[in-house]
Short mmCIF file of C-alpha atoms and ligand atoms in Angstrom, two decimals:
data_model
loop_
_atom_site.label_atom_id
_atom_site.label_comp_id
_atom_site.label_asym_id
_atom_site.label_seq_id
_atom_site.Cartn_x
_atom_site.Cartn_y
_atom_site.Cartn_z
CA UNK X 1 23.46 -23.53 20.18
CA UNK X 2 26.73 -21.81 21.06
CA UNK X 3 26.46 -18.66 22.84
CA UNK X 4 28.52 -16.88 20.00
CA UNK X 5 25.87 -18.38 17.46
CA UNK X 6 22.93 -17.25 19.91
CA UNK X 7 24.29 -13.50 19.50
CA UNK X 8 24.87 -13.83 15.82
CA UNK X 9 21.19 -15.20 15.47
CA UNK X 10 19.70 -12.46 17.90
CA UNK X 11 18.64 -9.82 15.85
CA UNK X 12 18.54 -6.28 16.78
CA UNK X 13 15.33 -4.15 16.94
CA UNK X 14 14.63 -0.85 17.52
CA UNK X 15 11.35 1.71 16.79
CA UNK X 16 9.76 4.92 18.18
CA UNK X 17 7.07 6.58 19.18
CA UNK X 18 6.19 10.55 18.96
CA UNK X 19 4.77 11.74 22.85
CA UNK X 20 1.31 12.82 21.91
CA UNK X 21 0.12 12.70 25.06
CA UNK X 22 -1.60 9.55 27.13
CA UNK X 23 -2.36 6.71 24.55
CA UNK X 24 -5.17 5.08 23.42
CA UNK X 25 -6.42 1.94 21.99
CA UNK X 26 -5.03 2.74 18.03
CA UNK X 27 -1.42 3.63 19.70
CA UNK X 28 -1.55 0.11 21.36
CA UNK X 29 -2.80 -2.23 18.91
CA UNK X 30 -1.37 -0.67 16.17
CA UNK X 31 2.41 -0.48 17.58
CA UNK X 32 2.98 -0.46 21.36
CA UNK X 33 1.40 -4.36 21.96
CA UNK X 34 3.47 -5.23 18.63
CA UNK X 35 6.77 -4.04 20.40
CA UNK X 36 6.20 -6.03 23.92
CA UNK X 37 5.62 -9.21 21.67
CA UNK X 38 9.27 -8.60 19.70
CA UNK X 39 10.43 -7.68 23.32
CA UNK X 40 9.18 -11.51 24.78
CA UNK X 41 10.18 -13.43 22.17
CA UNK X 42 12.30 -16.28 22.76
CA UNK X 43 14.22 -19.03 20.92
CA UNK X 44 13.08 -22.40 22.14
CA UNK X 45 16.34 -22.28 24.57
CA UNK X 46 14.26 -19.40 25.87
CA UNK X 47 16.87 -17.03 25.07
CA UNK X 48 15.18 -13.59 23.73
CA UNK X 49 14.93 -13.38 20.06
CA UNK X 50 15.57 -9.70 19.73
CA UNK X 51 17.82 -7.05 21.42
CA UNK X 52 15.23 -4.53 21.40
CA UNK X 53 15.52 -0.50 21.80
CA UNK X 54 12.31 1.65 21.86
CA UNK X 55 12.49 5.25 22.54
CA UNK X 56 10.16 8.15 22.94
CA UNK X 57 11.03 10.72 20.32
CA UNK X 58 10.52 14.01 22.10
CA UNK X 59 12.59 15.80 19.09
CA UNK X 60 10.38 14.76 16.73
CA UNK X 61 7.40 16.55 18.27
CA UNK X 62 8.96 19.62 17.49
CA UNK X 63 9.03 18.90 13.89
CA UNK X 64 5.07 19.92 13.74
CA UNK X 65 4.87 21.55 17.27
CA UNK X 66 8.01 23.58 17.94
CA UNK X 67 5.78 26.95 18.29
CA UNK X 68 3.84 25.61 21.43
CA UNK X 69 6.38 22.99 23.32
CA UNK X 70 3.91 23.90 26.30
CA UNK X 71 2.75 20.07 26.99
CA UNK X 72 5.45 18.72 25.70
CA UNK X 73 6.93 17.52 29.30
CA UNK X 74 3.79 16.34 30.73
CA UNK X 75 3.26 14.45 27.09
CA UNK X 76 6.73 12.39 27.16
CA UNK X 77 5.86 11.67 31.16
CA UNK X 78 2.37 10.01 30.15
CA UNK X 79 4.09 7.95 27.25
CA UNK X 80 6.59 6.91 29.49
CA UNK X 81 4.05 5.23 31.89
CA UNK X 82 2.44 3.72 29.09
CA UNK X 83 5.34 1.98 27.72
CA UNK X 84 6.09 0.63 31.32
CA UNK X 85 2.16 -0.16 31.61
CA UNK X 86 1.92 -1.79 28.47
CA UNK X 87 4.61 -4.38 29.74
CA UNK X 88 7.57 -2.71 27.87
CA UNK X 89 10.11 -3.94 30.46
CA UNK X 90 13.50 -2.43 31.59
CA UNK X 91 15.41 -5.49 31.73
CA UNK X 92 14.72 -7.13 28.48
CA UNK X 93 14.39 -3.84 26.41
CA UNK X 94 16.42 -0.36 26.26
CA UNK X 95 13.79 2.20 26.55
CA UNK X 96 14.86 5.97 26.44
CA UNK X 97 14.33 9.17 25.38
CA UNK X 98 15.53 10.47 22.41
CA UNK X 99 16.53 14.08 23.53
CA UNK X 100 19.00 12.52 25.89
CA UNK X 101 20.57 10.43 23.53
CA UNK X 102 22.48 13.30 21.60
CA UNK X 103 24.01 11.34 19.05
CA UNK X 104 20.58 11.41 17.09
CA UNK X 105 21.51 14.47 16.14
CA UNK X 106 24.70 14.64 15.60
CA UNK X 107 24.10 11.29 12.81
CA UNK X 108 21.05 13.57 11.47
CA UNK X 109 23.32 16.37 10.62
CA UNK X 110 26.12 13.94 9.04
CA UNK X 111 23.02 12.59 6.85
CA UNK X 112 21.94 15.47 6.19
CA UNK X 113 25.40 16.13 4.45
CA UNK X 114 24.27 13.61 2.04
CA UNK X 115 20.72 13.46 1.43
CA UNK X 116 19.77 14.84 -1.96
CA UNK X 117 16.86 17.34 -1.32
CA UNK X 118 15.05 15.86 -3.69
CA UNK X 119 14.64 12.48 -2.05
CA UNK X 120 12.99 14.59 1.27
CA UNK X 121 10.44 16.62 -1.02
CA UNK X 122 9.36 13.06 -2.62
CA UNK X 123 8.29 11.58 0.51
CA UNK X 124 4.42 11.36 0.32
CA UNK X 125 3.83 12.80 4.06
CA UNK X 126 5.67 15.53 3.36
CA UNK X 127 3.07 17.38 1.13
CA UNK X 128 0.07 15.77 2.90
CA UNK X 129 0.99 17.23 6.29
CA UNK X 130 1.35 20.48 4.75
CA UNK X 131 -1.72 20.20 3.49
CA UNK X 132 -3.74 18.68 6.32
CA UNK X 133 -2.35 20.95 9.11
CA UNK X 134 -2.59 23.86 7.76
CA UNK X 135 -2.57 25.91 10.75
CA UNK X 136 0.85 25.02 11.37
CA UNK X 137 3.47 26.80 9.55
CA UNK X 138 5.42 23.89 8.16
CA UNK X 139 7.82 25.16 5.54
CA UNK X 140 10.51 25.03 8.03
CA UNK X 141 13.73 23.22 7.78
CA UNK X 142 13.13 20.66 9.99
CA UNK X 143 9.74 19.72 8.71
CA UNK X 144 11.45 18.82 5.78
CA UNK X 145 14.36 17.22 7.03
CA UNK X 146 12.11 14.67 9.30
CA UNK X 147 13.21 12.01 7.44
CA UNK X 148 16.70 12.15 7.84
CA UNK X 149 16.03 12.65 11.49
CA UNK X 150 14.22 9.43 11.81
CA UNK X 151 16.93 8.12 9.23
CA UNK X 152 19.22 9.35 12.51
CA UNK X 153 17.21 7.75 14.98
CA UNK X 154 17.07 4.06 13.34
CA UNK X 155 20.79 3.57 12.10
CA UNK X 156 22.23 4.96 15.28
CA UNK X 157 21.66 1.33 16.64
CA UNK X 158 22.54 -0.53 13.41
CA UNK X 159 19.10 -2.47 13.77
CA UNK X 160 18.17 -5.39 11.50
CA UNK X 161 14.29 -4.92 11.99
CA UNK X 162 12.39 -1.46 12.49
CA UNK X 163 8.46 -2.37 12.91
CA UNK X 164 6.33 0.20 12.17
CA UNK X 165 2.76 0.80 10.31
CA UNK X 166 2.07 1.20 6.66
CA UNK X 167 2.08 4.72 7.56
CA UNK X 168 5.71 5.21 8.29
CA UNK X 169 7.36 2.65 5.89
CA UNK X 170 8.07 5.09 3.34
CA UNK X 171 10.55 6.61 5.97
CA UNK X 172 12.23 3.36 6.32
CA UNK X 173 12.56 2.95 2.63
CA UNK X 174 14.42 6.68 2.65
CA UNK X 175 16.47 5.64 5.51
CA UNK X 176 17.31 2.27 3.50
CA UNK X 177 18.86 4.19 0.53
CA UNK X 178 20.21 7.02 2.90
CA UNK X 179 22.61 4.13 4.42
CA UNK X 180 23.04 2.74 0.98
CA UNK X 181 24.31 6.09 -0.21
CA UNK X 182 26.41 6.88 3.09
CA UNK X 183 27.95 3.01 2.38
CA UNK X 184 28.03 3.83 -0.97
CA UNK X 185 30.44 7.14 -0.71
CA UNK X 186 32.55 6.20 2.67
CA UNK X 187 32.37 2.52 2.80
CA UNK X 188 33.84 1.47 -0.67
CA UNK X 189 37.36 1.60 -2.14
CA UNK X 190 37.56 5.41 -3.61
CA UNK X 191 40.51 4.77 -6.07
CA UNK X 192 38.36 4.21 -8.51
CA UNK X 193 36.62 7.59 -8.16
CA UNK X 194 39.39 9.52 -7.75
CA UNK X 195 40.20 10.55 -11.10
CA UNK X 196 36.77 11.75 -11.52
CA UNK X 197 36.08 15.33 -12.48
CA UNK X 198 32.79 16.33 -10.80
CA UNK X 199 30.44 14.57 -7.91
CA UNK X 200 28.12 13.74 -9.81
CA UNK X 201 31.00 11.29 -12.04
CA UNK X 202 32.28 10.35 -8.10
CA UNK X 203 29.04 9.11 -6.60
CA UNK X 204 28.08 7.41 -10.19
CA UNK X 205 31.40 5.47 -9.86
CA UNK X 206 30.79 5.04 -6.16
CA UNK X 207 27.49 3.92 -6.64
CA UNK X 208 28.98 1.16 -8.53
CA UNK X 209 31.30 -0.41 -6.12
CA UNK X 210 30.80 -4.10 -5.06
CA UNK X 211 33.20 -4.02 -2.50
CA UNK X 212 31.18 -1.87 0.02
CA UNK X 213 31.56 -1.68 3.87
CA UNK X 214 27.97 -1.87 5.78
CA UNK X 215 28.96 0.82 8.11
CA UNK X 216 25.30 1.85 8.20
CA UNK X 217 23.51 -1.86 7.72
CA UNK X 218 20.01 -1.57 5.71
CA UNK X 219 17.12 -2.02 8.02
CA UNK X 220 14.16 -3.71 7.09
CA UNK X 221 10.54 -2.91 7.96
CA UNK X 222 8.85 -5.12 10.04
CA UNK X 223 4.90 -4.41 9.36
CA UNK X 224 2.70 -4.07 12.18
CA UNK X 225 -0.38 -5.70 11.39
CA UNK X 226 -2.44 -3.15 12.13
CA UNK X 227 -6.63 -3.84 12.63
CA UNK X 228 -9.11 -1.41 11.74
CA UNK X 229 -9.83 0.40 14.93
CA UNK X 230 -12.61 2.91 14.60
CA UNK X 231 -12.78 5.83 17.22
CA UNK X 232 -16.20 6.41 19.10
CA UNK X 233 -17.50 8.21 15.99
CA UNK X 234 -17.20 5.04 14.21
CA UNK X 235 -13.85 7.16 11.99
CA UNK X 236 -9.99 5.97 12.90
CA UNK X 237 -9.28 6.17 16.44
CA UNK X 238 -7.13 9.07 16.43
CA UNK X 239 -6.39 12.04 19.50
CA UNK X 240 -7.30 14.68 16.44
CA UNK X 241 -11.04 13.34 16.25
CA UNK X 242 -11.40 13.53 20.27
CA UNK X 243 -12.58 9.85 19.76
CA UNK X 244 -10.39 7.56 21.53
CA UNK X 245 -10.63 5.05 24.23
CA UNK X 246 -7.30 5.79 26.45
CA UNK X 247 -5.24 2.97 27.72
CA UNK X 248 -5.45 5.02 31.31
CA UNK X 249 -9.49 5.39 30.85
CA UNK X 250 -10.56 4.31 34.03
CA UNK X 251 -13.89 1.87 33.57
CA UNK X 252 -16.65 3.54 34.56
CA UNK X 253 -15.26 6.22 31.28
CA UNK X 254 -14.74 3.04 29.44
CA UNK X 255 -18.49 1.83 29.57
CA UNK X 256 -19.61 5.55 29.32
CA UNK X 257 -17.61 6.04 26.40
CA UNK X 258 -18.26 3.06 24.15
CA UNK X 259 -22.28 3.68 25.31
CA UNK X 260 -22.48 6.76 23.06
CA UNK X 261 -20.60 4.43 20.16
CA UNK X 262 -22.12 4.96 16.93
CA UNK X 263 -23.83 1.73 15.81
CA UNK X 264 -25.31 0.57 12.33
CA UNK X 265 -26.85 3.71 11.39
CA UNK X 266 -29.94 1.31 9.82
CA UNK X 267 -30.69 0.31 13.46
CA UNK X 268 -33.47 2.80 14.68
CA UNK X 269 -34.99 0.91 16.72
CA UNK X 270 -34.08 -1.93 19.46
CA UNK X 271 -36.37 -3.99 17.36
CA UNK X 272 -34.68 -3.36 14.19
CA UNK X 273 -32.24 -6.35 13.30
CA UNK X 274 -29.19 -4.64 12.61
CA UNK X 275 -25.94 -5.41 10.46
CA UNK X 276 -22.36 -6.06 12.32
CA UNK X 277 -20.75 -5.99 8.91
CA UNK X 278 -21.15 -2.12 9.27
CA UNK X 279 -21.30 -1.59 12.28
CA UNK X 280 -17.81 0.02 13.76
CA UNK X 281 -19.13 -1.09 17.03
CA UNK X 282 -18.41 -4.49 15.74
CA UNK X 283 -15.45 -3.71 14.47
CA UNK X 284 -14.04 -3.82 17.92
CA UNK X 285 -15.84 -7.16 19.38
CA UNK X 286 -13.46 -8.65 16.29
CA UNK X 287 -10.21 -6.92 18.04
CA UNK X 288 -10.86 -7.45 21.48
CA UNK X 289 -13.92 -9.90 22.06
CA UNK X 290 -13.73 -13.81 22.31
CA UNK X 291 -15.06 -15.67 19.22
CA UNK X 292 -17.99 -17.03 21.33
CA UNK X 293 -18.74 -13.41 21.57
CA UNK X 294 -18.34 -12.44 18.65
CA UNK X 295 -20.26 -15.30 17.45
CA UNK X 296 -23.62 -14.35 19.73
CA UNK X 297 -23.66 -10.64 18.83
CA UNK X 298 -23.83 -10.98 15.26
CA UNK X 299 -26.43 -13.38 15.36
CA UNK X 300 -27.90 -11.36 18.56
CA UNK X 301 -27.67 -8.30 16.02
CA UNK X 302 -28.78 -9.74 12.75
CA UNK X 303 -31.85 -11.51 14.49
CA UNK X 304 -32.91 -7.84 16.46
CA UNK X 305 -32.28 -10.76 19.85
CA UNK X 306 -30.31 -8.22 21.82
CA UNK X 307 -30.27 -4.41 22.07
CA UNK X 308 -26.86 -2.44 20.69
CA UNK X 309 -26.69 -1.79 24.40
CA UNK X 310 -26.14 -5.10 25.78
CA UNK X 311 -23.84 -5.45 23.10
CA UNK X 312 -22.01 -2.81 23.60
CA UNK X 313 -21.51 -3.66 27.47
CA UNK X 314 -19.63 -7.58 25.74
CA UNK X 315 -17.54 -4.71 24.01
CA UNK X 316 -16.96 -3.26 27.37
CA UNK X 317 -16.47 -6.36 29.23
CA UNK X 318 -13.52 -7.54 26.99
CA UNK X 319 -11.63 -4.19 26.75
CA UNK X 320 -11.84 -3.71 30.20
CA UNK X 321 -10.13 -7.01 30.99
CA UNK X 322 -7.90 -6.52 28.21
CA UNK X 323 -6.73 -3.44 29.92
CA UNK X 324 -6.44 -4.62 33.45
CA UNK X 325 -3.29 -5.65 33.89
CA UNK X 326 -1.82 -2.43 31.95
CA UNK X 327 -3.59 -0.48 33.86
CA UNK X 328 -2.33 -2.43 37.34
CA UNK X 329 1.03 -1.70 36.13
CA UNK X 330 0.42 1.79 35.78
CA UNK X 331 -0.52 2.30 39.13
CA UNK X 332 2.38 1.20 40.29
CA UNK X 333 4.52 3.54 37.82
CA UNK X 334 2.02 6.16 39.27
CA UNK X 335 3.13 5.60 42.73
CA UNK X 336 6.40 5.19 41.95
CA UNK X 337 7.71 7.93 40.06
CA UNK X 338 11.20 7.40 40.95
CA UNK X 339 10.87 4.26 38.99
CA UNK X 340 10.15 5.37 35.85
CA UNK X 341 13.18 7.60 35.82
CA UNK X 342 15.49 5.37 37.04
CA UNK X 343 14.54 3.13 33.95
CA UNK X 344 14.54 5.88 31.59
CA UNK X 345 18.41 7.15 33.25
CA UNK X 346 19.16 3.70 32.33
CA UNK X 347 18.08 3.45 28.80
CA UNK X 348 19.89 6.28 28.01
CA UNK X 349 22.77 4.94 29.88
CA UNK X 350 22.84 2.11 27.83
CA UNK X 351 21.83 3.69 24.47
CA UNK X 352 24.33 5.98 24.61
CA UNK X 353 26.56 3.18 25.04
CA UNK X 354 25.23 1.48 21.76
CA UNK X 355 25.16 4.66 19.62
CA UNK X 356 28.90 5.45 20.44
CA UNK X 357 30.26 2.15 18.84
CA UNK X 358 28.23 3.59 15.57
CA UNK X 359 29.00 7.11 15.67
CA UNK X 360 32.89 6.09 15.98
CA UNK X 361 32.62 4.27 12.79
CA UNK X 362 31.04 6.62 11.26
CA UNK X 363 33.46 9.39 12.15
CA UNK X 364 36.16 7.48 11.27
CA UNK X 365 35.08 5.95 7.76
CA UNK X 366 34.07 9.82 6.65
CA UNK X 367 37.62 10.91 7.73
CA UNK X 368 36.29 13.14 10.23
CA UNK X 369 39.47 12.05 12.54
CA UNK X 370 42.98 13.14 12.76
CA UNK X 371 44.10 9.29 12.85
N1 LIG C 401 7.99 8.98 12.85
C1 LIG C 401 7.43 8.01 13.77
C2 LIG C 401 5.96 8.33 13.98
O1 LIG C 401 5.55 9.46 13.79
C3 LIG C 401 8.14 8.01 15.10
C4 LIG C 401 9.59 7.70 14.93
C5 LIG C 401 10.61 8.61 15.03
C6 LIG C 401 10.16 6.45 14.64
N2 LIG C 401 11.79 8.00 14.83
C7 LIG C 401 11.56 6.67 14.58
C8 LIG C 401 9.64 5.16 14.42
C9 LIG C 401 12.44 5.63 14.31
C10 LIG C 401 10.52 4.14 14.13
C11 LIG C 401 11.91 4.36 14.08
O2 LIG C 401 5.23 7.46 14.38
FE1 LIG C 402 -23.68 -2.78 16.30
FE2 LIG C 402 -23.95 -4.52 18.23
FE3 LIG C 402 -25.89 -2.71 17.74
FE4 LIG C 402 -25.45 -4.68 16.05
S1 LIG C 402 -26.16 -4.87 18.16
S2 LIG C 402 -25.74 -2.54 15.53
S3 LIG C 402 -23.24 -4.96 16.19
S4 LIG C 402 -23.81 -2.30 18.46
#
């Protein structure tokens, strides 16, 4: 392959991550392991098969949080070591912070320009998170403008590929016909719409154009498989249950931890046979365990031949080697503070860089120019 076809064929990818605070098992199955895979692809020239950009999105926090920022800084530094421990690596991806990238937000409020209000109160996590945290006031602006912020975020690097769970594909979808209608009104021939008498006769000509300049390319989602990873309390993994395992845990909290696991509640006794199918305990041997074990603790647990004990310690066993070498890395990143920052100074650097070529076009097909 020619080098100019090996750039033409390397496709761009780019996806976030809110700082909640150290990580745990859910954050890196479900997205974070996901993104160092896209990050080490290669063609069979061994040439990476993406030009990836992953970012922590700091802004985004405040969206929910903004009345108590208060761990916010010690939050985005334990994400930061995560990425870096989880093998996200400086010289094959652009990893940054989004609050030092400014053109986010200057693209959110051009977006915002455009984005019918009735598209934001549509989205489905819109009313849910109302609903579910009620003890945050969310009727702000922002809260309801989060979509065209991660809108911001995503076509700021013209990406071909955002991967992301189920949860956040609506958001894609809105940023999809965000771009579509931004194309749609400054990337098309207006001639035609000129002689129209109102905006809503402008866009409905505009929206008909074939001839349409991808200023803002659609992205498309890129699903993260995601497997079901049950918490210690046997619900989703999640920070707000207090049930995770962290990806910093060291492993005597491991063991301890996935000890007190719930188990088949039908199990009373060790000479009870039990039943894996329900048991969330085994629910993890299928993420992390070898198919050998997997194999011998179903029959162990259907045949009463081991204790939920033993089998919980196979659990242990696997995610503890499974987290090893993350957890080597972050030592080093612990030591070496200095290093993380230069990396992140860098990522900005270089997104910065990337977002400038967009925000130029996008300034200049709006008209926002004196040229
Ligand atoms: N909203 C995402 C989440 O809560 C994080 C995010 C912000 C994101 N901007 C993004 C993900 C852009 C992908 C692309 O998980
Ligand atoms: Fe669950 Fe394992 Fe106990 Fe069976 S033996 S109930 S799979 S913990």
């Amino acid at each position: 392959m020619s080098e100019e076809m090996k750039s033409t064929a390397r496709k761009r990818v780019l996806s976030g991550m809110r700082p909640t605070g150290k990580l745990h098992l859910g954050n890196y199955m479900g997205a974070l392991k996901n993104w160092v895979e896209l990050q080490n692809a290669t063609f069979e020239d061994g040439s990476p098969k993406y030009e990836c950009y992953f970012f922590i999105a700091d802004f985004h926090a405040l969206t929910t949080d903004y009345a108590d920022t208060s761990e916010l800084r010690v939050n985005i530094k334990q994400v930061a070591l995560d990425f870096l421990s989880a093998g996200l690596d400086p010289k094959r991806s652009t990893i940054f912070l989004q609050s030092e990238v400014q053109a986010h937000f200057v693209l959110n409020d051009m977006l915002g320009m455009v984005t019918p209000l009735s598209w934001l109160e549509r989205v489905p996590t819109y009313k849910d998170q109302q609903e579910q945290l009620k003890e945050k006031d969310l009727a702000t602006f922002g809260f309801l403008g989060y979509p065209v912020l991660m809108s911001a975020d995503i076509l700021l690097y013209q990406p071909d590929f955002v991967p992301v769970g189920l949860d956040q594909a609506p958001h894609v979808e809105i940023t999809r016909e965000i771009a579509r209608r931004f194309n749609h009104l400054y990337g098309s021939k207006r001639t035609a719409a000129n002689t129209a008498k109102s905006d809503k006769e402008r866009l409905a000509e505009l929206e008909k154009s074939t001839d349409v300049r991808e200023i803002l390319p659609e992205p498309r989602v890129l699903l993260t498989p995601s497997p079901k990873l049950p918490g210690t309390d046997g619900r989703k993994m999640s920070k707000s249950y207090g049930n995770t395992i962290l990806l910093s845990d060291p492993e005597s909290e491991i063991r301890a931890k996935l000890k007190t696991m719930v188990t088949d509640p039908a199990r009373v006794r060790r000479t009870d046979p039990g039943n894996p199918d329900v048991c969330p305990v085994f629910d993890l041997h299928k993420v992390f365990s070898s198919d050998e074990v997997q194999t011998q603790a179903a029959e162990g647990c259907r045949t009463a031949g081991i204790g939920c004990i033993q089998c919980k310690g196979w659990l242990a066993d696997a995610v503890v080697k499974e987290l090893a070498p993350i957890q080597e890395r972050r030592r080093h990143f612990e030591q070496n503070p200095d290093d993380v920052d230069a990396i992140l100074d860098d990522g900005a650097f270089r997104a910065n860089g990337r977002a400038a070529v967009t925000m130029r076009q996008v300034f200049s097909a709006v008209g926002l120019s004196r040229r």
